[in-house]
Amino acid sequence: MTTKLLLTFAICRLIVTVGLTVDPSELLRLGVEGQLSVDPYDVETASLDFGLISRSEPMAVLHPGSADDIARLVQSAYLSSQGFTVSARGHGHSINGQAQTSNGVVIEMSGRSRGSRLGSGNLAKPQVALKEMHVDVWGGELWIDVLRSTLEHGLAPKSWTDYLYLSVGGTLSNGGISGQAFNHGPQISNVYELDVVTGKGELMTCSEEQNSKLFHAVLGGLGQFGIITRARIALEPAPQRVRWIRVLYSNFSTFTRDQEHLISLHGEPSTLKFDYVEGFVIVDEGLINNWRSSFFSPRNPVKISSVGANGGVLYCLEITKNYDESTGDTIDQEVEALMKNLNFIPSTVFTTDLPYIDFLDRVHKAELKLRAKDLWEVPHPWLNLFVPKSRIADLDRGVFKGILGNNKTSGPILIYPMNKNKWDKRSSVVTPDEEVFYLVALLRSALDNGEETQSLEYLTDQNREILSFCDDAGIKVKQYLPHYTTREEWMDHFGDKWDQFYQRKMEFDPRRILATGQRIFNPSSASAGIVDRTVIPIPLSGAYYEELTAGSSHIQPSSLAHPPDPAMATPFLTSFQWFYSFASIEISEASFHCSGLSESRFCCVL
């Protein structure tokens, strides 16, 4: 322990000495149970993500051997006078560099699951509690491994993502959605407890009852408040088999009316509702028979022209019914009773039965096909939108039948509704202000095949055109897996949750160390002359204030009309002294330069 403390001190001293640029070799002396690597392969892997749109090279990569390793690293960043940033990386499935950092360390949370060359491999395997019906899992565990572990006990999580090779901590930091969300809510609505390393390096257990503010902040919090090292996930008895059904529509209003009817049955007994409701848009004949839609037989390809598509667009409803061998004799009747209330094109019913795990892992099979064709590791300019129910028809006219036209598209366009009452409003996620809203996900790949409409530049411009159309039409969409580049855009995204989001950030990560790749907050610096124009909420005398922070040198002294209350403070270390505050604001009145902004707000320059 003494050796580890000395090594920790050595790295902190190095950071103070050299400023914001830390020699990666010195990070190796941090003293962790896992491995801190500057291996070119590890650094290059952490520099990229699934999007292949941005690249940012970290100083080093940590393969943690325990949650304590992560806490030790983050605490070193927090206590250092100059600091460095820390980003947690799961399976690397981010699109726009959200898990990257150029001035810090990337933590490879899923190293063991991916067979990392340096991972210690001694992280706890999923622990299933049969009586309590939950499973405790490492934050970097992949959902496919969670599924395999729980199925050994005849159990499974309730809510999923379409792709299972994602980390638990990664999806819980965003939401985690698939066709079960209408019934069970997103994955963040099915968590009992978390272990989290905050931006201060504190390892905390949180739940509805314990440290609840941190619990709700972290769920859907985009990694801004802490790194999830353990999650306790709700389980249910796992079905053995799935009846998987796809039907086609040529009329959009009929399609959405049927989808909305199906998700309205969420409160009914399991025999009277489907277990999964999704859908996708088909804007060209190639898409309906491509990898994502390989459900349709290649020997009997579906032609858009053969089913009278309105405006050259078809809509596919995708639904499933879970069952066991013991209930197989009733599945036909249950499905038939549900299907008779739908208004799809009668000749377009496609059905298959398969094991439960094969259905949940369906996208991985598509991944293997794309990898065989060298079409997986290509840029992915994805765009995911939550759209209010009242405006989904406008989006159809303006985007599906307008902007997208009949151009060939290299990837699925998902569309399905969800019930807002299945989302906990206390979490950090933002959704449209309507009881039913849709996910519209353009999951396209940019291909270097000579076709302009499939190039990265073209698809990126088209995404901007879609967002501009929504703005101009007054369609109040919210991005899922959001990507913005300005403070104003983030404030608009969070809306009335922004103040709370900000306040939580300053409480749990006051130096803005974590997940800087999201580009929400700039990391703080104690360097002289470096001003961070991040707005920081500071509770003083019961009012709400904002602060403009700067380095601790060249402070302009003045007095405060309302000095901070020490009882509301938390410790914060800078180059020269301890500060006590929710932000980097010193108790001494001489450390402030204040200018009035309004009756209840002022700006402090430290």
Coordinates of C-alpha atoms in Angstrom, one line a residue:
M1 CA 0.0 0.0 0.0
T2 CA 2.9 2.4 0.9
T3 CA 4.4 1.8 -2.5
K4 CA 1.2 2.5 -4.3
L5 CA 0.7 5.7 -2.4
L6 CA 4.2 6.8 -3.3
L7 CA 3.6 6.0 -6.9
T8 CA 0.4 7.9 -6.9
F9 CA 2.2 10.9 -5.4
A10 CA 4.9 10.6 -8.2
I11 CA 2.3 10.8 -10.9
C12 CA 0.6 13.8 -9.3
R13 CA 3.9 15.6 -8.9
L14 CA 4.6 14.9 -12.6
I15 CA 1.3 16.4 -13.6
V16 CA 2.0 19.5 -11.6
T17 CA 5.5 19.8 -13.1
V18 CA 4.6 19.4 -16.7
G19 CA 1.1 20.9 -16.8
L20 CA -1.7 19.4 -18.8
T21 CA 0.7 17.3 -21.0
V22 CA 1.6 14.2 -19.0
D23 CA 4.4 11.9 -20.0
P24 CA 2.6 8.5 -20.5
S25 CA 5.5 6.5 -19.2
E26 CA 5.1 8.2 -15.8
L27 CA 1.5 7.0 -15.7
L28 CA 2.8 3.4 -15.6
R29 CA 3.9 4.1 -12.1
L30 CA 0.4 4.7 -10.8
G31 CA 0.3 1.4 -9.0
V32 CA -2.8 -0.6 -10.0
E33 CA -3.9 -4.2 -9.9
G34 CA -4.6 -4.2 -13.6
Q35 CA -2.4 -2.9 -16.4
L36 CA -1.7 0.7 -17.4
S37 CA -0.5 0.5 -21.0
V38 CA 1.1 2.8 -23.5
D39 CA 1.3 0.0 -26.0
P40 CA 0.7 1.5 -29.5
Y41 CA -2.0 -1.1 -30.2
D42 CA -3.9 -0.3 -27.1
V43 CA -3.6 3.5 -27.6
E44 CA -4.7 3.2 -31.3
T45 CA -7.7 1.0 -30.4
A46 CA -8.8 3.6 -27.8
S47 CA -8.3 6.4 -30.3
L48 CA -11.2 5.1 -32.5
D49 CA -14.8 3.9 -32.1
F50 CA -17.5 2.3 -34.2
G51 CA -18.4 5.6 -35.9
L52 CA -14.9 5.9 -37.4
I53 CA -15.7 9.6 -37.8
S54 CA -13.4 11.1 -35.2
R55 CA -10.0 10.1 -33.7
S56 CA -8.4 11.2 -30.5
E57 CA -5.3 9.6 -29.0
P58 CA -5.1 9.2 -25.2
M59 CA -1.9 9.3 -23.3
A60 CA -2.4 5.8 -21.9
V61 CA -5.0 3.0 -21.5
L62 CA -6.0 1.4 -18.2
H63 CA -7.1 -2.2 -18.2
P64 CA -8.5 -2.3 -14.7
G65 CA -8.2 -5.2 -12.3
S66 CA -10.9 -3.9 -10.0
A67 CA -13.1 -0.9 -9.3
D68 CA -10.4 0.3 -6.9
D69 CA -8.1 0.7 -9.9
I70 CA -10.6 3.1 -11.5
A71 CA -11.1 5.0 -8.3
R72 CA -7.3 5.4 -7.8
L73 CA -6.9 6.7 -11.3
V74 CA -9.8 9.2 -11.1
Q75 CA -8.7 10.4 -7.7
S76 CA -5.2 11.1 -9.0
A77 CA -6.7 13.2 -11.8
Y78 CA -9.0 15.0 -9.4
L79 CA -6.3 15.8 -6.8
S80 CA -3.6 16.8 -9.2
S81 CA -3.1 20.6 -9.6
Q82 CA -3.2 20.5 -13.4
G83 CA -5.2 17.3 -13.9
F84 CA -5.9 15.0 -16.8
T85 CA -9.1 13.6 -18.1
V86 CA -10.5 10.1 -17.8
S87 CA -12.9 8.3 -20.2
A88 CA -14.5 4.9 -19.8
R89 CA -14.7 2.8 -22.9
G90 CA -16.9 -0.3 -23.2
H91 CA -17.1 -2.1 -26.5
G92 CA -16.2 1.1 -28.4
H93 CA -19.6 1.4 -30.1
S94 CA -19.8 5.2 -29.8
I95 CA -20.3 7.1 -33.0
N96 CA -18.8 10.6 -32.4
G97 CA -15.9 10.0 -30.1
Q98 CA -17.9 10.2 -26.9
A99 CA -15.5 7.7 -25.1
Q100 CA -12.3 9.3 -26.4
T101 CA -9.9 11.7 -24.8
S102 CA -6.7 13.4 -26.0
N103 CA -5.4 14.6 -22.7
G104 CA -5.9 11.7 -20.4
V105 CA -6.5 8.1 -19.9
V106 CA -9.0 5.8 -21.5
I107 CA -10.3 2.9 -19.2
E108 CA -11.0 -0.2 -21.2
M109 CA -13.9 -1.5 -19.3
S110 CA -14.7 -4.5 -21.5
G111 CA -11.1 -5.8 -21.9
R112 CA -11.8 -9.2 -20.5
S113 CA -14.8 -9.8 -22.7
R114 CA -12.9 -8.9 -25.8
G115 CA -9.8 -10.9 -24.9
S116 CA -7.6 -7.9 -24.3
R117 CA -3.9 -8.6 -24.4
L118 CA -3.3 -6.8 -21.1
G119 CA -6.5 -7.2 -19.2
S120 CA -6.0 -8.9 -15.8
G121 CA -9.0 -11.2 -16.3
N122 CA -9.8 -11.4 -12.6
L123 CA -12.9 -9.1 -12.6
A124 CA -16.0 -10.7 -11.1
K125 CA -18.2 -12.8 -13.4
P126 CA -22.0 -12.1 -13.3
Q127 CA -23.5 -13.1 -10.0
V128 CA -27.1 -14.3 -10.2
A129 CA -29.4 -14.1 -7.1
L130 CA -32.1 -16.6 -7.8
K131 CA -34.4 -15.7 -4.9
E132 CA -34.1 -11.9 -5.4
M133 CA -34.3 -12.2 -9.2
H134 CA -31.4 -10.0 -10.1
V135 CA -27.8 -10.2 -11.4
D136 CA -24.8 -8.2 -10.3
V137 CA -22.4 -7.5 -13.2
W138 CA -19.2 -5.6 -13.9
G139 CA -19.8 -2.3 -15.7
G140 CA -17.7 -3.4 -18.6
E141 CA -19.6 -6.7 -19.0
L142 CA -21.1 -7.2 -22.5
W143 CA -24.9 -7.9 -22.5
I144 CA -24.3 -11.1 -24.5
D145 CA -22.3 -12.4 -21.6
V146 CA -24.9 -11.3 -19.1
L147 CA -27.5 -13.2 -21.1
R148 CA -25.5 -16.4 -21.3
S149 CA -24.8 -16.3 -17.5
T150 CA -28.4 -15.7 -16.6
L151 CA -29.8 -18.3 -19.0
E152 CA -27.8 -20.9 -17.1
H153 CA -30.4 -20.3 -14.3
G154 CA -33.4 -20.0 -16.6
L155 CA -33.5 -16.2 -16.2
A156 CA -32.8 -13.1 -18.3
P157 CA -32.9 -9.3 -18.1
K158 CA -36.2 -7.8 -19.1
S159 CA -35.1 -5.0 -21.4
W160 CA -32.6 -5.1 -24.2
T161 CA -30.8 -3.3 -27.0
D162 CA -30.9 -4.7 -30.5
Y163 CA -27.1 -5.4 -30.4
L164 CA -25.8 -7.4 -27.4
Y165 CA -22.1 -6.7 -27.9
L166 CA -22.4 -3.5 -25.9
S167 CA -21.2 -2.9 -22.3
V168 CA -23.6 -2.7 -19.4
G169 CA -22.2 0.6 -18.3
G170 CA -22.3 2.0 -21.8
T171 CA -26.0 1.4 -22.4
L172 CA -27.0 2.4 -18.9
S173 CA -25.2 5.7 -19.4
N174 CA -27.4 6.4 -22.4
G175 CA -30.7 4.6 -21.9
G176 CA -30.7 1.2 -23.6
I177 CA -33.7 0.6 -25.8
S178 CA -35.2 -2.0 -28.1
G179 CA -38.6 -3.4 -28.9
Q180 CA -39.3 -4.4 -25.3
A181 CA -39.1 -0.8 -24.0
F182 CA -42.8 -0.1 -24.6
N183 CA -43.6 -2.8 -22.0
H184 CA -40.6 -2.8 -19.5
G185 CA -39.2 0.6 -20.2
P186 CA -35.5 1.2 -21.2
Q187 CA -32.7 -0.7 -19.6
I188 CA -32.2 2.2 -17.1
S189 CA -35.7 1.5 -15.8
N190 CA -34.6 -2.0 -14.8
V191 CA -31.7 -1.3 -12.5
Y192 CA -31.8 -1.8 -8.8
E193 CA -28.4 -0.7 -7.7
L194 CA -25.1 0.7 -9.0
D195 CA -21.5 1.0 -7.9
V196 CA -20.1 4.3 -9.3
V197 CA -16.7 6.0 -9.3
T198 CA -17.4 9.7 -9.2
G199 CA -15.3 12.4 -10.7
K200 CA -13.7 12.9 -7.3
G201 CA -12.5 9.3 -7.3
E202 CA -15.0 8.1 -4.7
L203 CA -16.4 4.6 -5.1
M204 CA -20.1 4.9 -4.1
T205 CA -23.0 2.4 -4.0
C206 CA -26.2 4.1 -5.0
S207 CA -29.9 3.1 -5.5
E208 CA -33.4 4.4 -5.0
E209 CA -32.8 4.4 -1.2
Q210 CA -29.0 5.1 -1.0
N211 CA -27.3 8.1 -2.7
S212 CA -30.4 8.4 -4.9
K213 CA -29.3 11.7 -6.4
L214 CA -26.2 10.0 -7.9
F215 CA -28.2 7.0 -8.9
H216 CA -30.6 8.9 -11.0
A217 CA -27.9 11.2 -12.4
V218 CA -25.8 8.4 -13.7
L219 CA -28.6 6.6 -15.4
G220 CA -28.7 8.2 -18.8
G221 CA -26.1 10.7 -17.7
L222 CA -23.7 10.2 -20.7
G223 CA -20.9 9.4 -18.3
Q224 CA -20.8 12.9 -16.8
F225 CA -21.2 12.0 -13.2
G226 CA -19.3 8.7 -12.7
I227 CA -18.1 5.5 -14.1
I228 CA -20.4 2.5 -13.5
T229 CA -18.3 -0.4 -12.1
R230 CA -21.2 -2.6 -11.0
A231 CA -24.9 -2.8 -11.9
R232 CA -27.7 -4.9 -10.3
I233 CA -30.1 -5.8 -13.1
A234 CA -33.7 -7.0 -12.7
L235 CA -34.4 -10.5 -14.1
E236 CA -37.4 -12.5 -15.2
P237 CA -38.0 -16.1 -16.2
A238 CA -36.5 -16.5 -19.7
P239 CA -38.7 -17.9 -22.4
Q240 CA -37.5 -20.8 -24.5
R241 CA -38.6 -19.7 -27.9
V242 CA -39.8 -16.7 -29.9
R243 CA -42.4 -16.4 -32.7
W244 CA -40.9 -13.7 -34.9
I245 CA -43.3 -11.9 -37.3
R246 CA -42.9 -9.2 -40.0
V247 CA -45.8 -7.6 -41.9
L248 CA -45.7 -4.8 -44.5
Y249 CA -47.7 -1.6 -44.8
S250 CA -48.0 0.9 -47.7
N251 CA -49.9 3.5 -45.7
F252 CA -48.0 5.3 -43.0
S253 CA -50.9 6.4 -40.8
T254 CA -52.2 2.8 -40.8
F255 CA -48.7 1.5 -39.8
T256 CA -48.3 4.0 -36.9
R257 CA -51.9 3.4 -35.7
D258 CA -51.3 -0.3 -35.4
Q259 CA -47.9 0.3 -33.7
E260 CA -49.5 2.6 -31.2
H261 CA -52.4 0.2 -30.6
L262 CA -49.9 -2.6 -29.8
I263 CA -47.9 -0.6 -27.3
S264 CA -51.1 0.5 -25.6
L265 CA -51.6 -3.1 -24.4
H266 CA -48.5 -2.9 -22.1
G267 CA -50.7 -3.3 -19.0
E268 CA -52.5 -6.4 -20.3
P269 CA -51.6 -10.0 -19.3
S270 CA -48.8 -11.5 -21.3
T271 CA -51.2 -13.7 -23.4
L272 CA -52.9 -10.5 -24.7
K273 CA -49.9 -8.6 -26.0
F274 CA -46.8 -9.0 -28.0
D275 CA -43.5 -9.0 -26.2
Y276 CA -41.6 -6.8 -28.7
V277 CA -42.7 -4.1 -31.1
E278 CA -40.4 -2.5 -33.6
G279 CA -40.5 -1.5 -37.2
F280 CA -38.5 0.0 -40.1
V281 CA -38.8 2.1 -43.1
I282 CA -38.0 0.8 -46.6
V283 CA -37.2 3.5 -49.1
D284 CA -35.6 1.3 -51.7
E285 CA -36.0 -2.3 -52.9
G286 CA -32.4 -3.2 -51.9
L287 CA -33.0 -2.5 -48.2
I288 CA -35.9 -4.8 -47.7
N289 CA -33.9 -7.8 -48.8
N290 CA -30.5 -6.7 -47.3
W291 CA -28.6 -8.0 -44.3
R292 CA -30.8 -6.4 -41.6
S293 CA -33.9 -7.7 -43.4
S294 CA -32.5 -11.1 -44.3
F295 CA -35.6 -12.5 -42.5
F296 CA -37.2 -12.4 -45.9
S297 CA -36.4 -15.3 -48.2
P298 CA -33.8 -14.6 -50.9
R299 CA -35.7 -17.1 -53.1
N300 CA -38.8 -15.0 -52.8
P301 CA -37.6 -11.3 -52.6
V302 CA -40.1 -8.6 -51.7
K303 CA -40.6 -5.9 -54.4
I304 CA -41.9 -2.5 -53.3
S305 CA -43.7 -2.2 -56.6
S306 CA -45.6 -5.4 -56.0
V307 CA -47.3 -4.2 -52.9
G308 CA -48.4 -0.7 -54.0
A309 CA -46.1 1.4 -51.9
N310 CA -47.3 4.9 -51.4
G311 CA -44.6 7.3 -52.6
G312 CA -42.2 4.5 -53.1
V313 CA -42.0 3.8 -49.4
L314 CA -42.9 0.7 -47.4
Y315 CA -43.2 0.2 -43.7
C316 CA -42.4 -3.0 -41.9
L317 CA -43.9 -3.9 -38.5
E318 CA -41.8 -6.3 -36.5
I319 CA -43.3 -8.1 -33.6
T320 CA -42.6 -11.2 -31.4
K321 CA -44.4 -13.5 -29.0
N322 CA -42.4 -15.4 -26.4
Y323 CA -43.3 -18.9 -25.4
D324 CA -42.1 -22.2 -23.9
E325 CA -42.4 -25.7 -25.2
S326 CA -45.2 -26.3 -22.6
T327 CA -47.3 -23.4 -24.1
G328 CA -46.5 -24.1 -27.7
D329 CA -50.0 -25.4 -28.3
T330 CA -51.6 -22.0 -27.5
I331 CA -49.1 -19.7 -29.3
D332 CA -50.9 -19.9 -32.6
Q333 CA -54.2 -18.8 -31.1
E334 CA -52.7 -16.0 -29.1
V335 CA -50.9 -14.6 -32.2
E336 CA -53.9 -15.0 -34.4
A337 CA -56.1 -13.1 -31.9
L338 CA -53.6 -10.2 -31.8
M339 CA -53.0 -10.1 -35.6
K340 CA -56.7 -9.9 -36.4
N341 CA -56.8 -6.3 -35.1
L342 CA -54.0 -5.1 -37.4
N343 CA -54.4 -3.7 -40.9
F344 CA -51.3 -4.8 -42.7
I345 CA -51.1 -5.9 -46.4
P346 CA -52.6 -9.5 -46.1
S347 CA -50.1 -11.1 -48.5
T348 CA -47.0 -9.9 -46.6
V349 CA -46.9 -12.0 -43.5
F350 CA -43.5 -13.5 -42.8
T351 CA -43.1 -15.7 -39.7
T352 CA -40.3 -17.8 -38.2
D353 CA -39.8 -19.5 -34.8
L354 CA -36.4 -19.7 -33.1
P355 CA -34.7 -20.0 -29.7
Y356 CA -34.9 -17.0 -27.5
I357 CA -31.1 -16.4 -27.5
D358 CA -31.0 -16.5 -31.3
F359 CA -33.6 -13.8 -31.5
L360 CA -31.9 -11.5 -29.0
D361 CA -28.5 -12.1 -30.7
R362 CA -29.9 -11.6 -34.3
V363 CA -27.8 -8.5 -35.1
H364 CA -24.6 -10.2 -34.3
K365 CA -25.3 -12.7 -37.1
A366 CA -25.7 -9.8 -39.5
E367 CA -22.4 -8.4 -38.1
L368 CA -20.6 -11.6 -39.1
K369 CA -22.0 -11.3 -42.6
L370 CA -20.8 -7.7 -43.0
R371 CA -17.4 -8.5 -41.5
A372 CA -17.0 -11.2 -44.2
K373 CA -17.6 -8.6 -46.8
D374 CA -15.4 -5.9 -45.1
L375 CA -18.5 -3.8 -44.6
W376 CA -18.4 -3.6 -40.8
E377 CA -15.4 -1.4 -40.0
V378 CA -16.6 1.5 -42.1
P379 CA -17.8 5.0 -41.0
H380 CA -21.2 5.0 -39.4
P381 CA -22.8 8.5 -39.4
W382 CA -25.8 7.4 -37.4
L383 CA -28.6 9.7 -36.4
N384 CA -31.1 8.7 -33.6
L385 CA -34.1 10.9 -32.9
F386 CA -36.9 10.8 -30.4
V387 CA -39.9 12.2 -32.2
P388 CA -43.3 13.3 -30.6
K389 CA -46.2 11.2 -31.7
S390 CA -48.1 14.3 -32.9
R391 CA -45.4 15.1 -35.5
I392 CA -44.4 11.7 -36.7
A393 CA -46.5 12.0 -39.9
D394 CA -44.8 15.3 -40.7
L395 CA -41.4 13.5 -40.4
D396 CA -42.6 10.8 -42.8
R397 CA -43.6 13.4 -45.4
G398 CA -40.5 15.6 -45.0
V399 CA -37.8 12.9 -44.4
F400 CA -38.9 9.4 -45.6
K401 CA -40.8 10.6 -48.6
G402 CA -38.8 13.8 -49.0
I403 CA -35.1 14.2 -48.0
L404 CA -34.3 10.5 -48.4
G405 CA -36.3 10.1 -51.6
N406 CA -35.7 6.8 -53.4
N407 CA -31.9 6.8 -53.0
K408 CA -30.2 3.6 -52.1
T409 CA -29.5 3.5 -48.3
S410 CA -26.8 1.4 -46.7
G411 CA -28.4 0.5 -43.4
P412 CA -31.7 0.1 -41.7
I413 CA -34.1 3.0 -40.7
L414 CA -35.8 2.0 -37.6
I415 CA -39.1 3.4 -36.3
Y416 CA -41.2 2.4 -33.3
P417 CA -43.1 4.0 -30.5
M418 CA -42.6 4.0 -26.8
N419 CA -44.6 4.9 -23.7
K420 CA -43.2 7.9 -21.8
N421 CA -44.6 6.6 -18.5
K422 CA -42.1 3.7 -18.6
W423 CA -39.2 6.2 -18.4
D424 CA -38.2 7.6 -14.9
K425 CA -38.2 11.3 -15.2
R426 CA -35.7 11.5 -12.4
S427 CA -33.0 10.1 -14.7
S428 CA -30.8 12.3 -16.8
V429 CA -32.4 11.2 -20.1
V430 CA -34.6 13.7 -22.0
T431 CA -37.5 12.7 -24.1
P432 CA -40.2 14.6 -26.0
D433 CA -43.1 16.1 -23.9
E434 CA -45.8 13.7 -25.1
E435 CA -47.1 10.4 -23.6
V436 CA -46.1 8.5 -26.7
F437 CA -42.9 9.2 -28.7
Y438 CA -41.1 7.4 -31.5
L439 CA -37.5 6.4 -32.0
V440 CA -36.4 7.1 -35.6
A441 CA -32.9 5.7 -36.1
L442 CA -31.0 6.1 -39.3
L443 CA -28.3 3.4 -38.9
R444 CA -26.5 3.9 -42.1
S445 CA -23.0 3.0 -43.2
A446 CA -20.8 5.2 -45.4
L447 CA -19.3 3.1 -48.2
D448 CA -16.4 3.9 -50.5
N449 CA -18.0 2.4 -53.5
G450 CA -18.2 5.3 -55.9
E451 CA -21.8 6.1 -55.2
E452 CA -22.1 9.7 -54.0
T453 CA -25.3 9.0 -52.0
Q454 CA -23.5 6.5 -49.8
S455 CA -20.4 8.6 -49.1
L456 CA -19.7 9.9 -45.6
E457 CA -19.9 13.5 -46.7
Y458 CA -23.3 13.0 -48.4
L459 CA -24.8 11.1 -45.4
T460 CA -23.4 13.6 -42.9
D461 CA -24.9 16.5 -44.9
Q462 CA -28.2 14.6 -45.1
N463 CA -28.3 14.2 -41.4
R464 CA -27.8 18.0 -41.0
E465 CA -30.6 18.5 -43.5
I466 CA -32.9 16.3 -41.5
L467 CA -32.2 18.2 -38.3
S468 CA -32.6 21.5 -40.1
F469 CA -36.0 20.3 -41.5
C470 CA -37.1 19.4 -37.9
D471 CA -36.1 22.8 -36.6
D472 CA -37.8 24.7 -39.5
A473 CA -40.9 22.6 -39.1
G474 CA -41.0 23.1 -35.4
I475 CA -40.7 19.3 -34.7
K476 CA -39.3 19.2 -31.2
V477 CA -37.1 16.1 -31.6
K478 CA -34.6 15.0 -29.0
Q479 CA -31.4 13.2 -30.0
Y480 CA -30.8 9.8 -28.5
L481 CA -27.1 9.2 -28.2
P482 CA -26.8 12.9 -28.6
H483 CA -24.0 14.7 -30.3
Y484 CA -23.6 18.5 -30.1
T485 CA -20.6 20.9 -30.3
T486 CA -21.8 24.0 -28.5
R487 CA -23.0 24.8 -25.0
E488 CA -26.2 26.4 -26.4
E489 CA -27.1 23.2 -28.2
W490 CA -26.6 21.1 -25.1
M491 CA -28.7 23.5 -23.1
D492 CA -31.5 23.3 -25.7
H493 CA -31.2 19.5 -25.6
F494 CA -31.7 19.2 -21.9
G495 CA -34.3 22.0 -21.7
D496 CA -35.7 22.4 -18.2
K497 CA -33.4 19.6 -17.0
W498 CA -30.3 21.6 -17.8
D499 CA -30.0 23.4 -14.4
Q500 CA -30.3 20.1 -12.5
F501 CA -27.8 18.4 -14.9
Y502 CA -25.3 21.2 -14.3
Q503 CA -25.7 21.2 -10.6
R504 CA -25.2 17.4 -10.5
K505 CA -22.0 17.8 -12.6
M506 CA -20.5 20.3 -10.2
E507 CA -21.4 18.0 -7.2
F508 CA -20.1 14.7 -8.6
D509 CA -17.4 15.8 -11.1
P510 CA -16.5 19.4 -10.2
R511 CA -13.3 19.4 -12.3
R512 CA -15.1 18.1 -15.4
I513 CA -12.6 15.2 -15.6
L514 CA -15.0 12.5 -16.9
A515 CA -16.3 11.8 -20.4
T516 CA -15.0 15.0 -22.0
G517 CA -15.5 13.3 -25.4
Q518 CA -19.2 14.2 -25.1
R519 CA -18.2 17.9 -25.4
I520 CA -20.7 19.1 -22.8
F521 CA -18.1 20.5 -20.3
N522 CA -14.6 21.7 -20.7
P523 CA -12.2 20.2 -18.2
S524 CA -11.0 22.7 -15.5
S525 CA -7.5 23.9 -15.3
A526 CA -5.6 25.6 -12.5
S527 CA -3.0 27.0 -14.9
A528 CA -2.5 30.7 -14.8
G529 CA -4.2 32.6 -17.5
I530 CA -6.3 29.7 -18.7
V531 CA -10.0 30.6 -18.4
D532 CA -12.7 28.0 -18.6
R533 CA -15.9 29.7 -19.6
T534 CA -18.0 26.9 -18.2
V535 CA -21.1 28.0 -16.3
I536 CA -21.1 26.5 -12.8
P537 CA -24.1 26.6 -10.5
I538 CA -23.2 27.6 -7.0
P539 CA -25.8 27.5 -4.2
L540 CA -25.2 30.7 -2.1
S541 CA -27.7 32.0 0.4
G542 CA -30.5 29.9 -1.1
A543 CA -30.2 31.5 -4.5
Y544 CA -28.9 30.1 -7.7
Y545 CA -25.8 31.6 -9.2
E546 CA -23.3 31.1 -12.1
E547 CA -19.6 31.3 -12.0
L548 CA -16.9 31.9 -14.7
T549 CA -13.8 30.1 -13.4
A550 CA -10.2 30.8 -14.2
G551 CA -6.8 29.9 -12.9
S552 CA -5.9 30.6 -9.3
S553 CA -3.2 33.2 -10.3
H554 CA -3.8 36.9 -10.9
I555 CA -7.0 36.9 -8.8
Q556 CA -8.7 40.3 -8.5
P557 CA -9.9 40.6 -4.9
S558 CA -13.2 42.2 -4.0
S559 CA -15.9 41.5 -1.4
L560 CA -18.9 39.3 -1.7
A561 CA -22.4 40.5 -0.8
H562 CA -23.4 36.9 -0.1
P563 CA -20.4 34.7 0.9
P564 CA -20.8 31.0 0.4
D565 CA -22.1 28.8 3.2
P566 CA -19.4 26.4 4.3
A567 CA -22.0 23.9 5.4
M568 CA -22.9 23.4 1.7
A569 CA -19.3 22.9 0.7
T570 CA -17.2 20.0 -0.6
P571 CA -13.4 19.9 -0.8
F572 CA -11.6 20.8 -4.0
L573 CA -7.8 20.9 -4.4
T574 CA -6.1 23.4 -6.7
S575 CA -2.4 24.2 -7.3
F576 CA -2.0 26.3 -4.1
Q577 CA -4.7 25.5 -1.6
W578 CA -7.8 23.6 -0.8
F579 CA -11.0 25.2 -2.0
Y580 CA -14.4 24.4 -0.5
S581 CA -17.4 24.7 -2.8
F582 CA -19.7 22.9 -5.3
A583 CA -17.3 24.3 -7.9
S584 CA -13.8 25.8 -7.7
I585 CA -14.7 28.8 -5.6
E586 CA -12.6 29.7 -2.5
I587 CA -14.1 30.6 0.9
S588 CA -11.9 33.7 1.2
E589 CA -13.8 36.8 0.1
A590 CA -10.6 38.2 -1.4
S591 CA -10.6 35.5 -4.1
F592 CA -13.7 36.9 -5.9
H593 CA -14.2 39.5 -8.6
C594 CA -18.0 39.9 -9.0
S595 CA -20.2 41.7 -11.4
G596 CA -23.9 41.9 -11.1
L597 CA -26.0 40.0 -13.7
S598 CA -29.4 40.3 -12.3
E599 CA -31.2 40.4 -9.0
S600 CA -30.7 36.7 -8.3
R601 CA -27.6 35.8 -10.4
F602 CA -24.1 37.1 -10.6
C603 CA -20.8 36.1 -12.2
C604 CA -17.7 35.3 -10.2
V605 CA -14.3 35.3 -11.8
L606 CA -11.8 33.3 -9.7

